Amino acid sequence: MNTYTVTLIRGDGIGPEIAESVVEIFAAAEVPIQWEEAYAGLACLEKFGTPIPETTLESIRRNRVALKGPTTTPIGGGHRSVNVAIRKAFELFANVRPARSIPGVQTRYNDIDIILVRENIEDTYAGVEYWQTPDVAESLRLISRPGSSAVIRYAFDLARRLGRRKVTCVHKANIQKLSDGLFLECFRAIAQEYPDIESDDILVDNACMQLVLRPERFDVMVLPNMFGDIVSDLCAGLVGGLGVAPGGNIGNGYAVFEAVHGSAPDIAGKGIANPTAFILSAVQMLHHLGLHADAERIESALRYTLVSGIKTRDLGGNANTREFTKAVISNLPPRSQVRAQNEPVTTPYYTPMPEPRSTAGESWQTVGVDLFFHALQPPTDLPERVGSLQLHAISNRGIALLPEQTNRYLINWYRARYLAAQPVSEAEVAELLNTLMPRLHWTTVQRLYRTRDGADLFSPISTD
Ligand code: NAI
């Protein structure tokens, strides 16, 4: 039998208590996993002077799979987030959060079974933000074709691997026509490669309503980062909240599993933490490794324990962490009762197919420039035309300034759009910028492209 070595980071706060619970359950269930302990978090900072030592990263690099307890991140200062450091080091591009009803945990529904796959690196989480004026902060919402394709492909592969019926893309492409439009375009293209799996898409606002009204409509969901963050909490709420919400971060050849909740400093050291979410994260890890029979065995013991009324305080029971763990161990079913089969994977990690780089950009032609600038009043002296580039509009908060609208509330960040009917040369762009830049307190310059077929690759300026 294959034995896997997995990096175990117990973390801090309640981390060591819930990690011990998993270690004991895995030992009792004779799961073919050998732990390699590594350190991260507050205790690690005190001991080694860093919240995430290089030896921990090396361990994950070596084993490719890690189970991580929560780690405390100080707010507004202090050391950097361990989670962000790990996510960046291993490019963990997909955050997989299953939400499955647990009998014995009282919620509005008892039949939820959704797997949410959230893009984990891009979107506003790329963290590209700027102050444009003292009154305007800007956050770039970055959506890329390779980034979107990787997470979408992962969602379809996961659906196929787990025998799921449907993948739903959640987006806001009616408003964010280019960025969410790209995410949806990637989804539709990749869906064609999986004819055995149904696919559909839904706007994120409607998705939230449908999740509350008809959650059975969803099976596997795939979303850009920020929507995924919000909607996954909604899904966690549907099945009982933080105490039961597991998760896994999947990257190029690496996977790190952890509960959604944090280090719960308010109850740390009291021995009363609920290990359910962490146990479920470990179960998710077993599925990732192909150890489906071990996963099913532990999950059914956990479910049986909760149904039998043994629960920690956060779920309305009075068991402490140790009592709960012992009960799960005593409820492990015999192996003969488990239907799932172990299918150990020889490469226990996921590497997405490298996406061919799109060559579409070769046919893009520059037809204009958006120049953003800081001004207290709308400028009245901008040239109507520089070379073949014509002043198309001056806008504020995305809306064109029209002479008749004198009572609009204007912020102090404007945009001047210059457009040409035909593609322009670099010399013409330079001439425009040389003319405008000395006149304006400019903050951002944005090139405007059009394809050879005449499609504009920028959003129009709204006149409403
Ligand atoms: P939290 O999830 O740690 O706690 C929120 C509330 O839920 C608390 O009242 C806590 O007692 C309760 N709770 C959470 N997990 C529980 C469990 N397993 N059993 C029983 N009760 C539980 O969130 P909070 O307080 O916002 O964050 C505390 C620290 O955790 C912060 O430093 C934060 O940065 C860090 N954090 C770390 C994460 C990670 O390492 N993956 C994720 C989220 C937060």
Short mmCIF file of C-alpha atoms and ligand atoms in Angstrom, two decimals:
data_model
loop_
_atom_site.label_atom_id
_atom_site.label_comp_id
_atom_site.label_asym_id
_atom_site.label_seq_id
_atom_site.Cartn_x
_atom_site.Cartn_y
_atom_site.Cartn_z
CA MET A 1 0.00 0.00 0.00
CA ASN A 2 1.17 3.51 -0.85
CA THR A 3 2.02 5.65 2.15
CA TYR A 4 1.97 9.37 1.70
CA THR A 5 4.08 11.83 3.60
CA VAL A 6 2.10 14.97 4.32
CA THR A 7 3.32 18.18 5.91
CA LEU A 8 1.40 18.95 9.10
CA ILE A 9 1.34 22.52 10.40
CA ARG A 10 -0.51 22.65 13.68
CA GLY A 11 -0.64 26.45 13.68
CA ASP A 12 -1.58 28.47 16.76
CA GLY A 13 -4.63 29.39 18.84
CA ILE A 14 -6.95 26.38 18.66
CA GLY A 15 -4.76 24.93 15.87
CA PRO A 16 -2.78 22.48 18.02
CA GLU A 17 -5.98 21.20 19.70
CA ILE A 18 -7.87 20.47 16.47
CA ALA A 19 -4.70 19.15 14.76
CA GLU A 20 -4.25 16.64 17.59
CA SER A 21 -7.80 15.49 16.98
CA VAL A 22 -7.02 14.72 13.31
CA VAL A 23 -3.72 13.03 14.16
CA GLU A 24 -5.50 10.72 16.65
CA ILE A 25 -8.36 9.90 14.28
CA PHE A 26 -5.98 9.16 11.38
CA ALA A 27 -3.88 6.91 13.62
CA ALA A 28 -6.95 5.02 14.86
CA ALA A 29 -8.26 4.68 11.29
CA GLU A 30 -4.83 3.50 10.10
CA VAL A 31 -4.84 5.98 7.26
CA PRO A 32 -1.70 5.42 5.16
CA ILE A 33 -0.30 8.84 5.90
CA GLN A 34 2.91 9.76 7.61
CA TRP A 35 3.04 13.27 9.05
CA GLU A 36 6.03 15.53 8.67
CA GLU A 37 5.64 18.27 11.25
CA ALA A 38 6.46 21.82 10.21
CA TYR A 39 5.91 25.08 11.98
CA ALA A 40 4.16 28.34 11.20
CA GLY A 41 2.28 31.02 13.09
CA LEU A 42 2.68 32.88 16.36
CA ALA A 43 4.36 30.14 18.41
CA CYS A 44 6.77 29.65 15.51
CA LEU A 45 7.52 33.37 15.48
CA GLU A 46 8.45 33.20 19.16
CA LYS A 47 10.58 30.09 18.69
CA PHE A 48 12.28 30.72 15.34
CA GLY A 49 11.91 34.49 14.86
CA THR A 50 9.77 34.09 11.72
CA PRO A 51 6.09 33.12 11.29
CA ILE A 52 6.95 30.90 8.34
CA PRO A 53 10.48 29.45 8.30
CA GLU A 54 12.10 28.30 5.06
CA THR A 55 12.12 24.71 6.43
CA THR A 56 8.30 24.76 6.40
CA LEU A 57 8.18 25.89 2.79
CA GLU A 58 10.79 23.22 1.95
CA SER A 59 8.66 20.56 3.62
CA ILE A 60 5.61 21.53 1.53
CA ARG A 61 7.79 21.66 -1.57
CA ARG A 62 9.02 18.14 -0.86
CA ASN A 63 5.70 16.53 0.09
CA ARG A 64 3.48 18.61 -2.18
CA VAL A 65 0.53 18.17 0.16
CA ALA A 66 0.02 19.88 3.53
CA LEU A 67 -2.63 20.03 6.22
CA LYS A 68 -2.49 23.39 7.93
CA GLY A 69 -4.05 24.53 11.19
CA PRO A 70 -5.12 28.15 11.57
CA THR A 71 -2.50 30.81 12.19
CA THR A 72 -3.03 34.20 13.75
CA THR A 73 -2.40 37.27 11.61
CA PRO A 74 -2.04 40.54 13.48
CA ILE A 75 -4.31 43.25 12.08
CA GLY A 76 -2.83 46.51 10.75
CA GLY A 77 0.84 45.66 11.36
CA GLY A 78 3.01 42.90 12.76
CA HIS A 79 4.19 39.92 10.75
CA ARG A 80 2.93 39.04 7.27
CA SER A 81 0.11 36.56 6.82
CA VAL A 82 1.33 32.97 6.75
CA ASN A 83 -1.56 32.09 4.46
CA VAL A 84 -0.65 34.72 1.93
CA ALA A 85 3.02 33.64 2.06
CA ILE A 86 2.08 30.00 1.40
CA ARG A 87 -0.45 30.89 -1.28
CA LYS A 88 2.12 32.98 -3.10
CA ALA A 89 5.01 30.53 -2.70
CA PHE A 90 3.01 27.68 -4.24
CA GLU A 91 0.63 29.61 -6.51
CA LEU A 92 -2.40 27.99 -4.94
CA PHE A 93 -4.81 29.17 -7.61
CA ALA A 94 -7.94 27.26 -6.63
CA ASN A 95 -9.68 27.41 -3.29
CA VAL A 96 -12.07 24.48 -2.98
CA ARG A 97 -14.76 24.75 -0.32
CA PRO A 98 -17.33 21.97 -0.11
CA ALA A 99 -20.59 22.75 1.68
CA ARG A 100 -22.45 19.61 2.63
CA SER A 101 -25.29 19.35 5.13
CA ILE A 102 -24.34 17.52 8.27
CA PRO A 103 -27.10 15.57 9.96
CA GLY A 104 -27.34 16.70 13.54
CA VAL A 105 -26.27 20.25 12.72
CA GLN A 106 -29.47 22.29 12.70
CA THR A 107 -29.83 24.56 9.65
CA ARG A 108 -32.63 25.63 7.29
CA TYR A 109 -31.80 22.90 4.79
CA ASN A 110 -30.71 19.34 5.33
CA ASP A 111 -29.73 18.34 1.80
CA ILE A 112 -27.06 20.81 0.70
CA ASP A 113 -24.21 19.32 -1.30
CA ILE A 114 -22.26 22.00 -3.13
CA ILE A 115 -18.58 22.28 -4.00
CA LEU A 116 -17.48 25.85 -4.50
CA VAL A 117 -14.25 26.44 -6.43
CA ARG A 118 -12.90 29.94 -6.02
CA GLU A 119 -10.10 31.54 -8.02
CA ASN A 120 -7.49 32.31 -5.38
CA ILE A 121 -4.86 34.65 -6.80
CA GLU A 122 -6.32 37.23 -9.17
CA ASP A 123 -9.25 39.64 -9.18
CA THR A 124 -9.01 42.39 -6.56
CA TYR A 125 -6.86 40.00 -4.48
CA ALA A 126 -3.97 40.65 -6.83
CA GLY A 127 -3.78 43.68 -4.54
CA VAL A 128 -3.05 46.27 -7.23
CA GLU A 129 -4.38 49.44 -5.65
CA TYR A 130 -3.57 53.12 -5.96
CA TRP A 131 -4.59 56.40 -4.46
CA GLN A 132 -5.48 58.46 -7.51
CA THR A 133 -6.44 61.64 -5.66
CA PRO A 134 -6.95 62.31 -1.94
CA ASP A 135 -10.60 61.44 -2.52
CA VAL A 136 -10.26 58.47 -4.84
CA ALA A 137 -8.73 55.04 -4.24
CA GLU A 138 -8.61 52.60 -7.11
CA SER A 139 -8.39 48.81 -6.99
CA LEU A 140 -7.64 46.90 -10.16
CA ARG A 141 -9.77 43.88 -10.83
CA LEU A 142 -7.36 41.66 -12.67
CA ILE A 143 -8.80 38.67 -14.55
CA SER A 144 -6.47 36.75 -16.86
CA ARG A 145 -7.10 34.04 -19.42
CA PRO A 146 -4.50 31.59 -17.96
CA GLY A 147 -5.64 32.33 -14.39
CA SER A 148 -9.31 31.83 -15.20
CA SER A 149 -8.67 28.78 -17.36
CA ALA A 150 -6.61 27.07 -14.64
CA VAL A 151 -9.31 27.34 -11.99
CA ILE A 152 -12.15 26.53 -14.40
CA ARG A 153 -10.34 23.48 -15.73
CA TYR A 154 -9.70 22.40 -12.17
CA ALA A 155 -13.43 22.74 -11.38
CA PHE A 156 -14.39 20.55 -14.35
CA ASP A 157 -11.70 17.96 -13.57
CA LEU A 158 -12.89 17.86 -9.96
CA ALA A 159 -16.50 17.44 -11.06
CA ARG A 160 -15.52 14.56 -13.33
CA ARG A 161 -13.31 12.93 -10.69
CA LEU A 162 -16.03 13.08 -8.05
CA GLY A 163 -18.82 12.07 -10.44
CA ARG A 164 -20.63 15.37 -10.11
CA ARG A 165 -23.38 16.38 -12.50
CA LYS A 166 -22.91 20.06 -13.30
CA VAL A 167 -20.53 23.01 -13.10
CA THR A 168 -21.99 26.50 -12.80
CA CYS A 169 -20.00 29.63 -13.57
CA VAL A 170 -20.92 32.55 -11.32
CA HIS A 171 -20.07 36.01 -12.67
CA LYS A 172 -21.20 39.55 -13.30
CA ALA A 173 -20.50 39.72 -17.03
CA ASN A 174 -23.52 41.94 -17.66
CA ILE A 175 -21.70 44.80 -15.92
CA GLN A 176 -18.01 43.81 -15.95
CA LYS A 177 -18.28 42.92 -19.61
CA LEU A 178 -14.55 42.59 -20.24
CA SER A 179 -13.16 41.05 -17.03
CA ASP A 180 -16.06 38.80 -16.06
CA GLY A 181 -16.75 38.46 -19.77
CA LEU A 182 -13.30 36.87 -20.12
CA PHE A 183 -13.93 34.54 -17.17
CA LEU A 184 -17.21 33.44 -18.77
CA GLU A 185 -15.60 33.08 -22.20
CA CYS A 186 -12.93 30.77 -20.71
CA PHE A 187 -15.67 28.83 -18.92
CA ARG A 188 -17.69 28.30 -22.10
CA ALA A 189 -14.62 27.19 -24.06
CA ILE A 190 -13.47 24.71 -21.41
CA ALA A 191 -17.02 23.38 -20.86
CA GLN A 192 -16.93 22.11 -24.47
CA GLU A 193 -14.10 19.76 -23.49
CA TYR A 194 -16.31 18.12 -20.84
CA PRO A 195 -19.44 16.98 -22.72
CA ASP A 196 -20.17 14.49 -19.93
CA ILE A 197 -20.72 17.33 -17.45
CA GLU A 198 -23.55 19.84 -17.67
CA SER A 199 -22.57 23.46 -17.53
CA ASP A 200 -24.43 26.71 -17.05
CA ASP A 201 -23.82 30.21 -15.76
CA ILE A 202 -25.59 32.65 -13.49
CA LEU A 203 -25.13 36.24 -12.35
CA VAL A 204 -23.68 36.45 -8.86
CA ASP A 205 -26.60 38.42 -7.40
CA ASN A 206 -29.11 35.87 -8.67
CA ALA A 207 -26.80 33.07 -7.49
CA CYS A 208 -27.03 34.41 -3.93
CA MET A 209 -30.80 34.50 -4.06
CA GLN A 210 -31.04 31.04 -5.63
CA LEU A 211 -28.66 29.61 -3.02
CA VAL A 212 -31.04 30.76 -0.32
CA LEU A 213 -34.21 29.72 -2.16
CA ARG A 214 -33.22 26.64 -4.16
CA PRO A 215 -29.73 25.49 -3.18
CA GLU A 216 -30.31 22.12 -4.86
CA ARG A 217 -29.95 23.98 -8.18
CA PHE A 218 -26.18 24.03 -7.59
CA ASP A 219 -23.62 21.25 -7.75
CA VAL A 220 -20.08 22.51 -8.47
CA MET A 221 -19.68 26.29 -8.69
CA VAL A 222 -16.69 28.18 -10.06
CA LEU A 223 -16.16 31.89 -9.35
CA PRO A 224 -13.65 34.70 -9.58
CA ASN A 225 -11.88 35.43 -6.29
CA MET A 226 -13.97 38.12 -4.60
CA PHE A 227 -17.37 36.64 -5.50
CA GLY A 228 -15.99 33.26 -4.41
CA ASP A 229 -14.96 34.69 -1.06
CA ILE A 230 -18.42 36.07 -0.36
CA VAL A 231 -20.52 33.27 -1.84
CA SER A 232 -18.48 30.57 -0.07
CA ASP A 233 -19.37 32.11 3.28
CA LEU A 234 -22.99 32.08 2.22
CA CYS A 235 -22.63 28.36 1.43
CA ALA A 236 -20.86 27.73 4.76
CA GLY A 237 -23.77 29.47 6.49
CA LEU A 238 -26.22 27.13 4.74
CA VAL A 239 -24.63 24.08 6.36
CA GLY A 240 -23.95 25.42 9.84
CA GLY A 241 -21.19 28.02 9.68
CA LEU A 242 -17.48 28.23 10.42
CA GLY A 243 -17.26 25.24 12.75
CA VAL A 244 -18.11 22.88 9.88
CA ALA A 245 -16.57 24.62 6.83
CA PRO A 246 -13.52 22.87 5.33
CA GLY A 247 -11.30 24.00 2.49
CA GLY A 248 -8.35 23.18 0.30
CA ASN A 249 -5.99 25.36 -1.71
CA ILE A 250 -4.82 23.76 -4.92
CA GLY A 251 -1.84 24.94 -6.93
CA ASN A 252 0.57 23.98 -9.62
CA GLY A 253 1.62 20.67 -8.15
CA TYR A 254 0.84 21.60 -4.55
CA ALA A 255 -2.16 21.44 -2.26
CA VAL A 256 -2.66 22.88 1.22
CA PHE A 257 -5.82 21.95 3.14
CA GLU A 258 -7.19 23.97 6.03
CA ALA A 259 -10.46 24.87 7.71
CA VAL A 260 -12.08 28.16 6.75
CA HIS A 261 -12.11 29.38 10.36
CA GLY A 262 -9.22 31.13 12.10
CA SER A 263 -7.24 30.52 15.27
CA ALA A 264 -10.17 31.47 17.58
CA PRO A 265 -7.97 33.09 20.26
CA ASP A 266 -11.06 33.60 22.47
CA ILE A 267 -11.34 29.83 23.13
CA ALA A 268 -7.73 28.73 22.53
CA GLY A 269 -6.22 26.46 25.19
CA LYS A 270 -9.61 25.66 26.73
CA GLY A 271 -9.97 22.32 24.98
CA ILE A 272 -13.44 23.16 23.69
CA ALA A 273 -12.75 23.90 20.00
CA ASN A 274 -14.81 22.10 17.40
CA PRO A 275 -12.46 19.99 15.25
CA THR A 276 -15.18 19.19 12.66
CA ALA A 277 -14.07 21.68 9.99
CA PHE A 278 -10.46 20.57 10.32
CA ILE A 279 -11.40 16.89 10.19
CA LEU A 280 -13.45 17.61 7.05
CA SER A 281 -10.46 19.46 5.55
CA ALA A 282 -8.35 16.37 6.23
CA VAL A 283 -11.08 14.24 4.60
CA GLN A 284 -10.95 16.52 1.58
CA MET A 285 -7.19 16.00 1.51
CA LEU A 286 -7.71 12.21 1.50
CA HIS A 287 -9.99 12.52 -1.53
CA HIS A 288 -7.31 14.62 -3.21
CA LEU A 289 -4.84 11.79 -2.62
CA GLY A 290 -7.30 9.25 -3.99
CA LEU A 291 -7.83 7.71 -0.54
CA HIS A 292 -11.61 7.78 -0.96
CA ALA A 293 -12.31 4.77 1.25
CA ASP A 294 -10.37 6.26 4.18
CA ALA A 295 -12.10 9.59 3.57
CA GLU A 296 -15.56 8.04 3.56
CA ARG A 297 -14.83 6.01 6.67
CA ILE A 298 -13.76 9.05 8.69
CA GLU A 299 -16.53 11.26 7.37
CA SER A 300 -19.21 8.71 8.21
CA ALA A 301 -17.79 8.36 11.74
CA LEU A 302 -17.93 12.14 12.08
CA ARG A 303 -21.48 12.32 10.80
CA TYR A 304 -22.62 9.45 13.01
CA THR A 305 -21.10 11.19 16.04
CA LEU A 306 -22.94 14.43 15.31
CA VAL A 307 -26.26 12.67 14.60
CA SER A 308 -25.94 10.79 17.88
CA GLY A 309 -25.94 14.18 19.61
CA ILE A 310 -22.28 14.37 20.60
CA LYS A 311 -21.34 17.93 19.67
CA THR A 312 -19.04 20.67 20.83
CA ARG A 313 -20.45 23.78 22.47
CA ASP A 314 -20.51 25.94 19.34
CA LEU A 315 -23.02 23.45 17.88
CA GLY A 316 -25.14 23.39 21.02
CA GLY A 317 -23.58 20.32 22.63
CA ASN A 318 -21.36 19.95 25.67
CA ALA A 319 -18.54 17.68 24.49
CA ASN A 320 -15.01 19.02 24.64
CA THR A 321 -12.50 18.49 21.84
CA ARG A 322 -11.08 15.29 23.33
CA GLU A 323 -14.47 13.73 24.07
CA PHE A 324 -15.65 14.54 20.58
CA THR A 325 -12.48 13.06 19.05
CA LYS A 326 -12.82 9.88 21.08
CA ALA A 327 -16.44 9.53 19.97
CA VAL A 328 -15.46 9.87 16.31
CA ILE A 329 -12.82 7.18 16.77
CA SER A 330 -15.27 4.84 18.47
CA ASN A 331 -17.73 5.37 15.61
CA LEU A 332 -15.31 4.44 12.81
CA PRO A 333 -17.21 1.83 10.74
CA PRO A 334 -15.52 -1.44 9.77
CA ARG A 335 -13.69 -1.15 6.46
CA SER A 336 -16.07 -3.72 4.95
CA GLN A 337 -18.95 -1.24 5.31
CA VAL A 338 -17.25 1.43 3.25
CA ARG A 339 -18.42 1.56 -0.36
CA ALA A 340 -15.80 3.91 -1.80
CA GLN A 341 -12.57 2.48 -3.19
CA ASN A 342 -9.11 3.85 -2.66
CA GLU A 343 -7.58 4.81 -5.98
CA PRO A 344 -4.18 6.09 -4.88
CA VAL A 345 -2.91 8.63 -7.35
CA THR A 346 0.68 8.23 -8.40
CA THR A 347 1.14 11.99 -8.64
CA PRO A 348 -0.94 13.21 -5.72
CA TYR A 349 -1.28 16.74 -6.96
CA TYR A 350 -2.82 18.69 -9.74
CA THR A 351 -1.03 20.38 -12.57
CA PRO A 352 -3.27 22.25 -14.97
CA MET A 353 -2.58 21.95 -18.65
CA PRO A 354 -0.48 24.90 -19.69
CA GLU A 355 -2.71 27.20 -21.67
CA PRO A 356 -1.35 28.22 -25.05
CA ARG A 357 -0.68 31.93 -25.02
CA SER A 358 -3.28 33.75 -27.02
CA THR A 359 -1.92 35.36 -30.16
CA ALA A 360 -5.01 37.54 -30.58
CA GLY A 361 -3.03 40.58 -29.41
CA GLU A 362 -1.03 40.53 -32.62
CA SER A 363 -4.01 41.90 -34.49
CA TRP A 364 -4.78 44.61 -31.96
CA GLN A 365 -4.35 48.15 -33.12
CA THR A 366 -4.08 51.28 -31.03
CA VAL A 367 -6.95 53.64 -31.71
CA GLY A 368 -6.84 55.93 -28.72
CA VAL A 369 -5.79 56.85 -25.22
CA ASP A 370 -7.58 57.36 -21.91
CA LEU A 371 -5.75 59.82 -19.71
CA PHE A 372 -6.84 59.96 -16.09
CA PHE A 373 -6.09 63.12 -14.12
CA HIS A 374 -6.62 64.87 -10.83
CA ALA A 375 -8.50 68.17 -11.11
CA LEU A 376 -10.79 70.20 -8.91
CA GLN A 377 -12.95 71.32 -11.84
CA PRO A 378 -13.61 69.77 -15.22
CA PRO A 379 -11.04 71.20 -17.63
CA THR A 380 -12.37 73.47 -20.36
CA ASP A 381 -9.21 73.96 -22.38
CA LEU A 382 -8.35 70.49 -23.64
CA PRO A 383 -7.58 70.41 -27.38
CA GLU A 384 -10.42 69.00 -29.44
CA ARG A 385 -7.94 67.21 -31.66
CA VAL A 386 -4.27 66.24 -31.67
CA GLY A 387 -3.27 64.77 -35.01
CA SER A 388 -5.92 62.23 -35.90
CA LEU A 389 -6.89 61.72 -32.24
CA GLN A 390 -10.10 63.50 -31.32
CA LEU A 391 -11.40 64.34 -27.85
CA HIS A 392 -14.24 61.84 -27.54
CA ALA A 393 -15.39 62.55 -23.98
CA ILE A 394 -14.37 63.71 -20.55
CA SER A 395 -15.87 61.48 -17.90
CA ASN A 396 -16.26 61.40 -14.15
CA ARG A 397 -16.96 58.14 -12.31
CA GLY A 398 -17.36 56.45 -15.68
CA ILE A 399 -20.05 58.81 -16.96
CA ALA A 400 -19.50 61.38 -19.72
CA LEU A 401 -19.76 65.03 -18.75
CA LEU A 402 -22.47 66.64 -20.82
CA PRO A 403 -22.75 70.44 -21.00
CA GLU A 404 -26.41 70.41 -19.92
CA GLN A 405 -25.66 68.48 -16.71
CA THR A 406 -24.55 71.26 -14.43
CA ASN A 407 -25.76 69.84 -11.13
CA ARG A 408 -23.87 66.54 -11.09
CA TYR A 409 -21.69 65.72 -8.10
CA LEU A 410 -18.20 65.39 -9.49
CA ILE A 411 -15.25 63.76 -7.80
CA ASN A 412 -11.77 65.15 -8.41
CA TRP A 413 -10.60 62.38 -10.73
CA TYR A 414 -11.42 62.71 -14.42
CA ARG A 415 -10.74 60.86 -17.60
CA ALA A 416 -10.17 62.33 -21.05
CA ARG A 417 -10.70 59.90 -23.91
CA TYR A 418 -9.07 60.58 -27.25
CA LEU A 419 -10.07 58.31 -30.12
CA ALA A 420 -9.21 58.04 -33.79
CA ALA A 421 -11.27 56.52 -36.57
CA GLN A 422 -8.22 54.65 -37.89
CA PRO A 423 -5.29 53.00 -36.06
CA VAL A 424 -2.72 55.53 -34.89
CA SER A 425 1.07 55.34 -34.85
CA GLU A 426 3.25 55.43 -31.74
CA ALA A 427 4.42 58.89 -32.84
CA GLU A 428 0.82 60.15 -32.81
CA VAL A 429 0.25 58.71 -29.31
CA ALA A 430 3.48 60.38 -28.13
CA GLU A 431 2.40 63.68 -29.61
CA LEU A 432 -0.95 63.49 -27.83
CA LEU A 433 0.70 62.71 -24.48
CA ASN A 434 3.29 65.45 -24.96
CA THR A 435 0.48 67.90 -25.60
CA LEU A 436 -1.75 66.83 -22.70
CA MET A 437 0.60 65.85 -19.91
CA PRO A 438 2.01 69.31 -19.16
CA ARG A 439 -1.57 70.69 -18.97
CA LEU A 440 -3.02 68.07 -16.62
CA HIS A 441 -2.06 66.54 -13.30
CA TRP A 442 -2.26 63.12 -14.89
CA THR A 443 -2.31 59.91 -12.85
CA THR A 444 -2.84 57.05 -15.31
CA VAL A 445 -2.46 56.50 -19.03
CA GLN A 446 -4.41 53.72 -20.70
CA ARG A 447 -3.97 52.62 -24.29
CA LEU A 448 -7.18 51.79 -26.20
CA TYR A 449 -7.14 48.87 -28.62
CA ARG A 450 -9.42 47.80 -31.46
CA THR A 451 -9.19 44.49 -33.32
CA ARG A 452 -8.73 44.39 -37.08
CA ASP A 453 -12.38 43.29 -37.26
CA GLY A 454 -13.41 46.56 -35.64
CA ALA A 455 -14.23 45.34 -32.10
CA ASP A 456 -13.35 47.84 -29.37
CA LEU A 457 -11.33 46.28 -26.52
CA PHE A 458 -12.36 48.87 -23.96
CA SER A 459 -15.63 49.73 -22.31
CA PRO A 460 -17.63 52.58 -23.79
CA ILE A 461 -18.08 55.74 -21.75
CA SER A 462 -21.59 55.77 -20.46
CA THR A 463 -23.73 58.84 -21.08
CA ASP A 464 -26.51 58.01 -18.57
P1 NAI B 1 -12.04 32.88 13.93
O1 NAI B 1 -12.55 32.00 12.84
O2 NAI B 1 -10.76 32.48 14.55
O3 NAI B 1 -13.15 32.99 15.08
C1 NAI B 1 -14.45 33.55 14.87
C2 NAI B 1 -15.41 33.02 15.95
O4 NAI B 1 -15.71 31.65 15.67
C3 NAI B 1 -14.80 33.04 17.35
O5 NAI B 1 -15.81 33.36 18.27
C4 NAI B 1 -14.31 31.62 17.57
O6 NAI B 1 -14.32 31.21 18.89
C5 NAI B 1 -15.32 30.81 16.74
N1 NAI B 1 -14.68 29.63 16.18
C6 NAI B 1 -13.87 29.56 15.09
N2 NAI B 1 -13.46 28.32 14.89
C7 NAI B 1 -14.02 27.58 15.83
C8 NAI B 1 -13.97 26.19 16.15
N3 NAI B 1 -13.26 25.34 15.41
N4 NAI B 1 -14.67 25.75 17.22
C9 NAI B 1 -15.40 26.58 17.96
N5 NAI B 1 -15.49 27.90 17.72
C10 NAI B 1 -14.81 28.39 16.67
O7 NAI B 1 -11.95 34.33 13.31
P2 NAI B 1 -11.27 35.64 13.90
O8 NAI B 1 -11.55 35.76 15.35
O9 NAI B 1 -11.71 36.71 12.99
O10 NAI B 1 -9.72 35.46 13.66
C11 NAI B 1 -8.80 35.05 14.67
C12 NAI B 1 -7.42 34.93 14.06
O11 NAI B 1 -7.40 33.88 13.08
C13 NAI B 1 -6.95 36.19 13.33
O12 NAI B 1 -5.61 36.42 13.66
C14 NAI B 1 -7.08 35.84 11.87
O13 NAI B 1 -6.15 36.55 11.08
C15 NAI B 1 -6.78 34.35 11.89
N6 NAI B 1 -7.36 33.62 10.76
C16 NAI B 1 -6.58 32.62 10.26
C17 NAI B 1 -7.06 31.84 9.25
C18 NAI B 1 -6.19 30.76 8.76
O14 NAI B 1 -5.09 30.55 9.27
N7 NAI B 1 -6.61 30.02 7.75
C19 NAI B 1 -8.39 32.06 8.62
C20 NAI B 1 -9.15 33.11 9.28
C21 NAI B 1 -8.62 33.86 10.30
#
